[in-house]
Amino acid sequence: MMNYTDEPHGIFFLIDNKSFYASVESIERGLNPLQSILVVMSEQANTNGGLVLATSPQAKKLFGIRNVDRWRDLPHDQRLLIVPPRMNLYIRKSLAINQIFTHFAAENDIYPYSIDESILDMTHSWQLFGQTPQQAARCIQLAVRQQLGLYTTVGIGENPLQAKLALDLFAKHSPELIGTLTYQTFTKHVWPITDLTSVWSIG
């Protein structure tokens, strides 16, 4: 058994907005982002006829559409809604989401990682929102859902790397959209993974 006593220990959340562009477009049209069948398609000249930038969960499930698929790969199905990207809208929504996070962590403890992901250092504040970090994560999910209509996925770890791996490997496949990794569970949950490209930062 490894001794992790001298390692830095904190509580970090890595929060991802589920199918962000497609979810924002769904909400703007009064659709449930988990039920809509929608893709955001760029048709710029350098995309060779069109490139999928984002896919709703139902479009992925029904048709197997993936980000960076091309126009020619899309099914001819009248249920599929194809919309152009609106980057200014997505930036405004991203800023609004991070503003919600300031109700749960100090501004200096919030680190936007990309337009749809942020790292929150919850070490000093999670206990204000629940008896466990998972309960605090649920409070954040509900706040974003109630205020903006978006679904968020939360990875929880004792450092940012653990939080990111918990997000990608476990939270995205959990009904609660929450996953957790710690020093003590890392060996059990990560070492058995044989598809190494599924692990963040391994190409």
XYZ file of N, CA and C in Angstrom:
609
model
N 0.840 -1.192 0.000
C 0.000 0.000 0.000
C 0.879 1.248 0.000
N 0.591 2.160 -0.944
C 1.353 3.390 -1.021
C 0.988 4.319 0.138
N 1.958 5.114 0.569
C 1.720 6.101 1.614
C 1.579 7.486 0.970
N 0.375 8.044 1.032
C 0.095 9.334 0.401
C 0.032 10.469 1.413
N 0.505 10.227 2.618
C 0.374 11.213 3.686
C 0.998 12.545 3.324
N 2.146 12.516 2.664
C 2.865 13.752 2.368
C 2.435 14.413 1.058
N 1.497 13.790 0.345
C 0.996 14.398 -0.892
C 0.011 15.521 -0.559
N -0.102 16.533 -1.422
C -1.094 17.593 -1.178
C -2.511 17.043 -1.287
N -3.339 17.360 -0.320
C -4.720 16.905 -0.294
C -5.654 18.104 -0.296
N -6.604 18.096 -1.209
C -7.635 19.127 -1.258
C -8.910 18.512 -1.786
N -9.888 19.344 -2.067
C -11.115 18.906 -2.723
C -11.285 19.769 -3.973
N -11.139 19.145 -5.129
C -11.238 19.850 -6.401
C -12.386 19.276 -7.219
N -13.150 20.175 -7.832
C -14.195 19.785 -8.775
C -13.743 20.188 -10.176
N -13.883 19.301 -11.132
C -13.750 19.678 -12.538
C -15.131 19.535 -13.152
N -15.710 20.664 -13.538
C -17.105 20.703 -13.966
C -17.176 20.931 -15.473
N -17.892 20.039 -16.130
C -18.054 20.082 -17.581
C -19.516 20.317 -17.911
N -19.762 21.179 -18.875
C -21.123 21.396 -19.355
C -21.429 20.391 -20.453
N -22.393 19.539 -20.199
C -22.675 18.402 -21.071
C -23.102 18.865 -22.460
N -22.344 18.420 -23.481
C -22.644 18.754 -24.885
C -22.959 20.246 -25.007
N -22.009 21.076 -24.611
C -22.258 22.487 -24.324
C -22.922 23.239 -25.473
N -22.282 23.300 -26.638
C -22.849 24.080 -27.743
C -24.241 23.567 -28.111
N -24.374 22.259 -28.224
C -25.666 21.673 -28.604
C -26.714 21.917 -27.525
N -26.308 21.877 -26.263
C -27.253 22.128 -25.169
C -27.724 23.573 -25.172
N -26.798 24.511 -25.376
C -27.177 25.920 -25.433
C -28.159 26.161 -26.571
N -27.870 25.594 -27.739
C -28.768 25.768 -28.879
C -30.135 25.143 -28.616
N -30.161 24.028 -27.923
C -31.437 23.377 -27.592
C -32.264 24.273 -26.680
N -31.635 24.791 -25.634
C -32.348 25.641 -24.681
C -32.879 26.896 -25.366
N -32.077 27.478 -26.266
C -32.522 28.673 -26.988
C -33.767 28.400 -27.822
N -33.991 27.141 -28.172
C -35.148 26.760 -28.985
C -36.259 26.140 -28.147
N -36.114 26.196 -26.817
C -37.141 25.644 -25.935
C -37.153 24.137 -25.877
N -36.014 23.509 -26.187
C -35.922 22.054 -26.197
C -35.142 21.554 -24.989
N -35.463 20.351 -24.556
C -34.690 19.715 -23.492
C -33.366 19.255 -24.077
N -32.232 19.713 -23.531
C -30.944 19.366 -24.145
C -30.609 17.878 -24.106
N -31.249 17.125 -23.206
C -31.002 15.685 -23.159
C -31.900 14.913 -24.122
N -32.954 15.567 -24.619
C -33.893 14.888 -25.506
C -33.837 15.394 -26.947
N -33.281 16.563 -27.171
C -33.243 17.125 -28.524
C -32.327 16.298 -29.425
N -32.611 16.334 -30.707
C -31.800 15.629 -31.711
C -31.194 16.712 -32.585
N -30.003 17.150 -32.231
C -29.461 18.393 -32.788
C -27.948 18.298 -32.942
N -27.456 18.921 -34.003
C -26.011 19.097 -34.160
C -25.724 20.549 -34.507
N -24.599 21.031 -34.022
C -24.103 22.352 -34.397
C -23.085 22.130 -35.506
N -23.367 22.702 -36.669
C -22.569 22.429 -37.862
C -21.930 23.705 -38.395
N -20.604 23.713 -38.462
C -19.897 24.829 -39.085
C -19.820 24.591 -40.581
N -20.102 25.636 -41.351
C -20.047 25.521 -42.813
C -19.071 26.527 -43.395
N -18.003 26.800 -42.653
C -16.973 27.699 -43.154
C -16.240 27.060 -44.332
N -15.596 27.896 -45.117
C -14.941 27.411 -46.332
C -13.868 26.368 -46.049
N -13.227 26.475 -44.870
C -12.127 25.549 -44.576
C -12.592 24.240 -43.962
N -13.907 23.982 -43.938
C -14.403 22.738 -43.342
C -14.819 21.714 -44.398
N -14.535 21.996 -45.658
C -14.779 21.020 -46.723
C -16.237 20.552 -46.751
N -17.145 21.511 -46.758
C -18.561 21.168 -46.874
C -19.303 21.119 -45.571
N -18.649 21.348 -44.463
C -19.338 21.365 -43.175
C -18.726 20.401 -42.183
N -18.645 20.830 -40.906
C -18.009 20.042 -39.858
C -18.861 20.128 -38.596
N -19.142 18.979 -37.985
C -19.926 18.950 -36.755
C -19.066 19.445 -35.588
N -19.525 20.499 -34.925
C -18.812 21.040 -33.770
C -19.341 20.477 -32.459
N -20.615 20.136 -32.422
C -21.220 19.617 -31.195
C -22.440 18.782 -31.551
N -22.688 17.774 -30.727
C -23.779 16.835 -30.961
C -24.561 16.644 -29.670
N -25.856 16.682 -29.738
C -26.660 16.430 -28.551
C -26.562 14.947 -28.174
N -26.794 14.613 -26.907
C -26.724 13.200 -26.495
C -27.639 12.290 -27.305
N -28.848 12.763 -27.634
C -29.760 11.915 -28.400
C -29.292 11.718 -29.837
N -28.686 12.747 -30.429
C -28.150 12.588 -31.784
C -27.012 11.577 -31.796
N -26.202 11.595 -30.744
C -25.141 10.590 -30.626
C -25.736 9.196 -30.491
N -26.753 9.086 -29.624
C -27.347 7.778 -29.338
C -28.058 7.204 -30.554
N -28.840 8.023 -31.241
C -29.658 7.527 -32.348
C -28.857 7.275 -33.621
N -27.909 8.164 -33.898
C -27.243 8.122 -35.192
C -25.733 7.912 -35.106
N -25.187 7.889 -33.898
C -23.743 7.718 -33.762
C -22.939 8.894 -34.279
N -23.563 10.078 -34.322
C -22.865 11.263 -34.821
C -21.815 11.691 -33.806
N -20.640 12.043 -34.287
C -19.547 12.475 -33.415
C -19.098 13.879 -33.819
N -18.499 14.553 -32.863
C -17.875 15.829 -33.197
C -16.811 15.598 -34.262
N -16.678 16.535 -35.152
C -15.782 16.543 -36.315
C -16.231 15.614 -37.437
N -17.413 14.975 -37.308
C -17.986 14.331 -38.488
C -18.277 15.409 -39.529
N -18.369 15.006 -40.795
C -18.604 15.964 -41.870
C -20.066 15.890 -42.346
N -20.443 16.903 -43.107
C -21.813 17.000 -43.606
C -22.240 15.715 -44.294
N -21.343 15.161 -45.080
C -21.689 13.959 -45.856
C -21.952 12.743 -44.970
N -21.495 12.801 -43.694
C -21.692 11.668 -42.789
C -23.033 11.715 -42.055
N -23.752 12.839 -42.147
C -24.996 12.970 -41.399
C -26.113 12.168 -42.058
N -26.994 11.586 -41.243
C -28.127 10.842 -41.817
C -29.164 11.805 -42.388
N -29.892 11.357 -43.379
C -30.992 12.139 -43.944
C -32.255 11.767 -43.160
N -32.443 12.450 -42.054
C -33.562 12.147 -41.156
C -34.190 13.467 -40.729
N -35.504 13.590 -40.931
C -36.178 14.853 -40.657
C -36.192 15.216 -39.170
N -35.897 14.258 -38.308
C -35.857 14.554 -36.865
C -34.603 15.325 -36.486
N -33.568 15.245 -37.316
C -32.286 15.856 -36.985
C -32.306 17.346 -37.296
N -32.048 18.150 -36.273
C -32.003 19.600 -36.411
C -30.543 20.025 -36.549
N -30.229 20.718 -37.643
C -28.857 21.163 -37.918
C -28.822 22.678 -37.810
N -27.969 23.186 -36.926
C -27.942 24.629 -36.668
C -26.510 25.142 -36.786
N -26.345 26.430 -37.140
C -25.006 27.018 -37.228
C -24.512 27.431 -35.845
N -23.193 27.529 -35.663
C -22.640 27.927 -34.368
C -22.831 29.413 -34.097
N -22.933 29.750 -32.810
C -23.021 31.142 -32.370
C -22.036 31.319 -31.214
N -20.790 31.575 -31.547
C -19.732 31.573 -30.539
C -19.923 32.654 -29.485
N -20.409 33.829 -29.878
C -20.629 34.879 -28.894
C -21.648 34.454 -27.840
N -22.670 33.730 -28.262
C -23.661 33.205 -27.328
C -23.027 32.216 -26.365
N -22.185 31.329 -26.883
C -21.567 30.316 -26.018
C -20.618 30.972 -25.008
N -19.925 32.010 -25.443
C -19.025 32.719 -24.519
C -19.836 33.373 -23.401
N -20.964 33.991 -23.751
C -21.800 34.616 -22.717
C -22.318 33.583 -21.731
N -22.725 32.428 -22.218
C -23.215 31.372 -21.334
C -22.092 30.832 -20.450
N -20.899 30.709 -21.010
C -19.756 30.249 -20.224
C -19.454 31.214 -19.083
N -19.496 32.498 -19.380
C -19.267 33.509 -18.341
C -20.355 33.446 -17.273
N -21.595 33.211 -17.697
C -22.700 33.119 -16.742
C -22.546 31.906 -15.830
N -22.083 30.809 -16.391
C -21.873 29.597 -15.591
C -20.789 29.838 -14.545
N -19.693 30.438 -14.969
C -18.613 30.696 -14.016
C -19.033 31.712 -12.956
N -19.965 32.586 -13.297
C -20.502 33.502 -12.291
C -21.295 32.736 -11.237
N -22.033 31.728 -11.659
C -22.755 30.886 -10.698
C -21.770 30.200 -9.751
N -20.636 29.777 -10.290
C -19.646 29.099 -9.452
C -19.142 29.990 -8.321
N -19.181 31.316 -8.517
C -18.687 32.213 -7.465
C -19.564 32.179 -6.220
N -20.737 31.574 -6.300
C -21.577 31.403 -5.116
C -21.135 30.187 -4.296
N -20.219 29.414 -4.854
C -19.781 28.187 -4.181
C -18.292 28.188 -3.843
N -17.522 29.019 -4.503
C -16.077 29.095 -4.257
C -15.627 30.533 -4.489
N -14.529 30.908 -3.841
C -13.972 32.245 -4.045
C -13.518 32.395 -5.495
N -13.591 33.614 -6.022
C -13.189 33.838 -7.415
C -11.768 33.361 -7.672
N -10.878 33.531 -6.706
C -9.490 33.096 -6.870
C -9.345 31.582 -6.899
N -10.409 30.861 -6.541
C -10.377 29.399 -6.529
C -11.112 28.800 -7.724
N -11.459 29.636 -8.692
C -12.154 29.179 -9.896
C -11.226 29.369 -11.088
N -10.986 28.298 -11.816
C -10.037 28.320 -12.924
C -10.719 27.817 -14.194
N -11.206 28.713 -15.065
C -11.755 28.251 -16.350
C -10.687 27.472 -17.120
N -11.039 26.259 -17.516
C -10.093 25.380 -18.208
C -10.324 25.421 -19.716
N -11.567 25.585 -20.101
C -11.943 25.760 -21.507
C -13.304 26.441 -21.509
N -13.898 26.619 -22.672
C -15.177 27.313 -22.720
C -16.262 26.538 -21.988
N -16.105 25.218 -21.860
C -17.160 24.427 -21.220
C -16.682 23.646 -19.997
N -15.474 23.883 -19.525
C -14.970 23.207 -18.332
C -14.287 24.204 -17.400
N -14.474 23.988 -16.105
C -13.803 24.814 -15.101
C -13.344 23.935 -13.943
N -12.231 24.345 -13.335
C -11.725 23.696 -12.139
C -12.082 24.578 -10.947
N -12.693 23.986 -9.934
C -13.022 24.697 -8.713
C -12.246 24.078 -7.559
N -11.480 24.895 -6.856
C -10.842 24.447 -5.619
C -11.863 24.637 -4.505
N -12.496 23.543 -4.111
C -13.558 23.581 -3.111
C -13.059 23.214 -1.718
N -11.736 23.156 -1.551
C -11.152 22.691 -0.293
C -11.714 23.435 0.912
N -11.897 24.750 0.763
C -12.278 25.565 1.914
C -13.771 25.900 1.954
N -14.536 25.424 0.976
C -15.937 25.851 0.936
C -16.949 24.726 0.776
N -16.530 23.527 0.415
C -17.520 22.491 0.103
C -18.430 22.182 1.283
N -17.921 22.280 2.509
C -18.716 21.929 3.686
C -19.884 22.880 3.919
N -19.880 24.025 3.245
C -21.002 24.953 3.354
C -22.229 24.458 2.595
N -22.052 23.449 1.725
C -23.115 23.062 0.807
C -23.512 21.587 0.908
N -23.013 20.892 1.903
C -23.396 19.497 2.069
C -22.492 18.781 3.036
N -22.898 17.597 3.406
C -22.106 16.791 4.331
C -20.991 16.036 3.627
N -21.064 15.962 2.306
C -20.023 15.316 1.506
C -19.728 16.185 0.297
N -18.551 16.042 -0.315
C -18.287 16.769 -1.556
C -19.307 16.450 -2.651
N -19.807 15.219 -2.657
C -20.795 14.841 -3.662
C -22.081 15.649 -3.502
N -22.497 15.904 -2.255
C -23.682 16.726 -2.034
C -23.446 18.165 -2.480
N -22.245 18.677 -2.221
C -21.915 20.028 -2.677
C -21.933 20.097 -4.201
N -21.405 19.064 -4.860
C -21.429 19.017 -6.325
C -22.855 19.016 -6.845
N -23.726 18.300 -6.162
C -25.128 18.250 -6.580
C -25.771 19.624 -6.464
N -25.422 20.377 -5.434
C -25.952 21.738 -5.284
C -25.553 22.610 -6.475
N -24.311 22.466 -6.915
C -23.845 23.248 -8.065
C -24.593 22.824 -9.330
N -24.745 21.529 -9.515
C -25.484 21.041 -10.679
C -26.895 21.625 -10.718
N -27.565 21.603 -9.578
C -28.944 22.099 -9.520
C -29.004 23.596 -9.782
N -28.025 24.346 -9.270
C -28.009 25.791 -9.481
C -27.862 26.122 -10.966
N -26.949 25.457 -11.642
C -26.752 25.703 -13.076
C -27.986 25.278 -13.865
N -28.550 24.143 -13.489
C -29.732 23.644 -14.181
C -30.907 24.604 -14.018
N -31.138 25.073 -12.786
C -32.283 25.938 -12.519
C -32.125 27.313 -13.162
N -30.905 27.835 -13.181
C -30.700 29.189 -13.676
C -30.501 29.265 -15.187
N -29.871 28.235 -15.766
C -29.531 28.297 -17.191
C -30.083 27.138 -18.010
N -30.622 26.131 -17.348
C -31.170 24.988 -18.064
C -30.144 23.972 -18.511
N -28.879 24.160 -18.158
C -27.802 23.288 -18.626
C -27.516 22.170 -17.625
N -27.131 21.024 -18.158
C -26.710 19.901 -17.323
C -25.186 19.915 -17.199
N -24.698 19.689 -15.998
C -23.258 19.669 -15.768
C -22.827 18.326 -15.209
N -21.599 17.967 -15.533
C -20.983 16.741 -15.057
C -19.810 17.138 -14.168
N -19.658 16.465 -13.028
C -18.662 16.881 -12.042
C -17.724 15.722 -11.696
N -16.430 15.951 -11.897
C -15.406 15.046 -11.409
C -14.823 15.603 -10.125
N -14.680 14.763 -9.105
C -14.186 15.184 -7.797
C -12.888 14.436 -7.498
N -11.876 15.184 -7.076
C -10.602 14.560 -6.726
C -9.882 15.344 -5.652
N -8.819 14.755 -5.155
C -8.006 15.433 -4.148
C -6.978 16.360 -4.781
N -6.861 16.315 -6.103
C -6.061 17.280 -6.864
C -6.732 17.428 -8.230
N -6.355 18.424 -9.013
C -7.035 18.642 -10.292
C -6.939 17.465 -11.262
N -5.821 16.749 -11.277
C -5.696 15.600 -12.171
C -6.716 14.524 -11.824
N -6.830 14.216 -10.543
C -7.825 13.223 -10.141
C -9.229 13.672 -10.527
N -9.512 14.961 -10.360
C -10.836 15.476 -10.709
C -11.102 15.321 -12.204
N -10.104 15.600 -13.031
C -10.274 15.474 -14.483
C -10.501 14.022 -14.882
N -9.728 13.109 -14.306
C -9.906 11.695 -14.621
C -11.251 11.187 -14.115
N -11.652 11.640 -12.936
C -12.957 11.250 -12.407
C -14.074 11.728 -13.317
N -13.904 12.924 -13.884
C -14.892 13.461 -14.818
C -14.977 12.602 -16.075
N -13.852 12.423 -16.733
C -13.848 11.755 -18.035
C -14.164 10.262 -17.947
N -13.626 9.596 -16.934
C -13.724 8.140 -16.860
C -14.986 7.649 -16.163
N -15.504 8.432 -15.224
C -16.586 7.915 -14.388
C -17.838 8.797 -14.377
N -17.678 10.107 -14.175
C -18.849 10.968 -14.039
C -19.709 10.968 -15.302
N -19.062 10.974 -16.459
C -19.810 11.040 -17.713
C -20.629 9.781 -17.980
N -20.358 8.717 -17.211
C -21.092 7.462 -17.381
C -21.970 7.151 -16.176
N -22.088 8.108 -15.256
C -22.868 7.912 -14.040
C -24.248 8.549 -14.192
N -25.308 7.907 -13.682
C -26.645 8.524 -13.741
C -26.702 9.870 -13.028
N -25.883 10.043 -11.985
C -25.863 11.307 -11.247
C -24.937 12.333 -11.899
N -24.175 11.912 -12.905
C -23.201 12.774 -13.580
C -22.150 13.303 -12.596
N -21.806 12.471 -11.607
C -20.775 12.786 -10.623
C -19.866 11.574 -10.484
N -18.556 11.806 -10.468
C -17.591 10.735 -10.252
C -16.494 11.216 -9.320
N -15.879 10.284 -8.602
C -14.891 10.648 -7.596
C -13.665 9.751 -7.700
N -12.483 10.355 -7.550
C -11.220 9.627 -7.421
C -10.448 10.205 -6.245
N -9.778 9.343 -5.509
C -8.906 9.780 -4.414
C -7.586 9.035 -4.527
N -6.629 9.403 -3.707
C -5.370 8.660 -3.672
C -5.623 7.189 -3.360
N -6.544 6.931 -2.456
C -6.781 5.560 -2.016
C -7.503 4.714 -3.065
N -8.335 5.344 -3.915
C -9.091 4.571 -4.913
C -8.442 4.600 -6.294
N -7.391 5.386 -6.449
C -6.775 5.566 -7.762
C -6.300 4.236 -8.351
N -5.576 3.463 -7.543
C -5.036 2.188 -8.030
C -6.148 1.256 -8.480
N -7.203 1.168 -7.686
C -8.310 0.261 -7.998
C -9.022 0.647 -9.284
N -9.234 1.946 -9.496
C -10.091 2.377 -10.600
C -9.333 2.752 -11.875
N -8.086 3.178 -11.762
C -7.371 3.670 -12.947
C -6.395 2.641 -13.501
N -5.666 1.942 -12.632
C -4.664 0.989 -13.144
C -5.261 -0.087 -14.052
N -6.499 -0.566 -13.824
C -7.033 -1.617 -14.719
C -7.381 -1.137 -16.123
N -7.386 0.169 -16.366
C -7.776 0.682 -17.684
C -6.721 0.290 -18.716
N -7.149 -0.408 -19.751
C -6.220 -0.852 -20.792
C -6.273 0.033 -22.042
N -7.392 0.723 -22.240
C -7.501 1.665 -23.357
C -6.896 2.986 -22.906
N -5.584 3.110 -23.039
C -4.888 4.248 -22.445
C -5.281 5.570 -23.067
N -5.736 5.569 -24.317
C -6.117 6.841 -24.931
C -7.390 7.421 -24.304
N -8.093 6.630 -23.480
C -9.250 7.165 -22.777
C -8.834 7.965 -21.556
N -7.558 7.904 -21.211
C -7.029 8.640 -20.054
C -6.526 9.990 -20.523
N -7.010 11.032 -19.859
C -6.683 12.411 -20.247
C -5.186 12.623 -20.360
N -4.771 13.293 -21.411
C -3.411 13.705 -21.753
C -2.592 12.597 -22.402
N -3.161 11.394 -22.533
C -2.461 10.344 -23.270
C -3.037 10.288 -24.681
N -2.228 10.575 -25.680
C -2.697 10.637 -27.052
C -2.704 9.280 -27.709
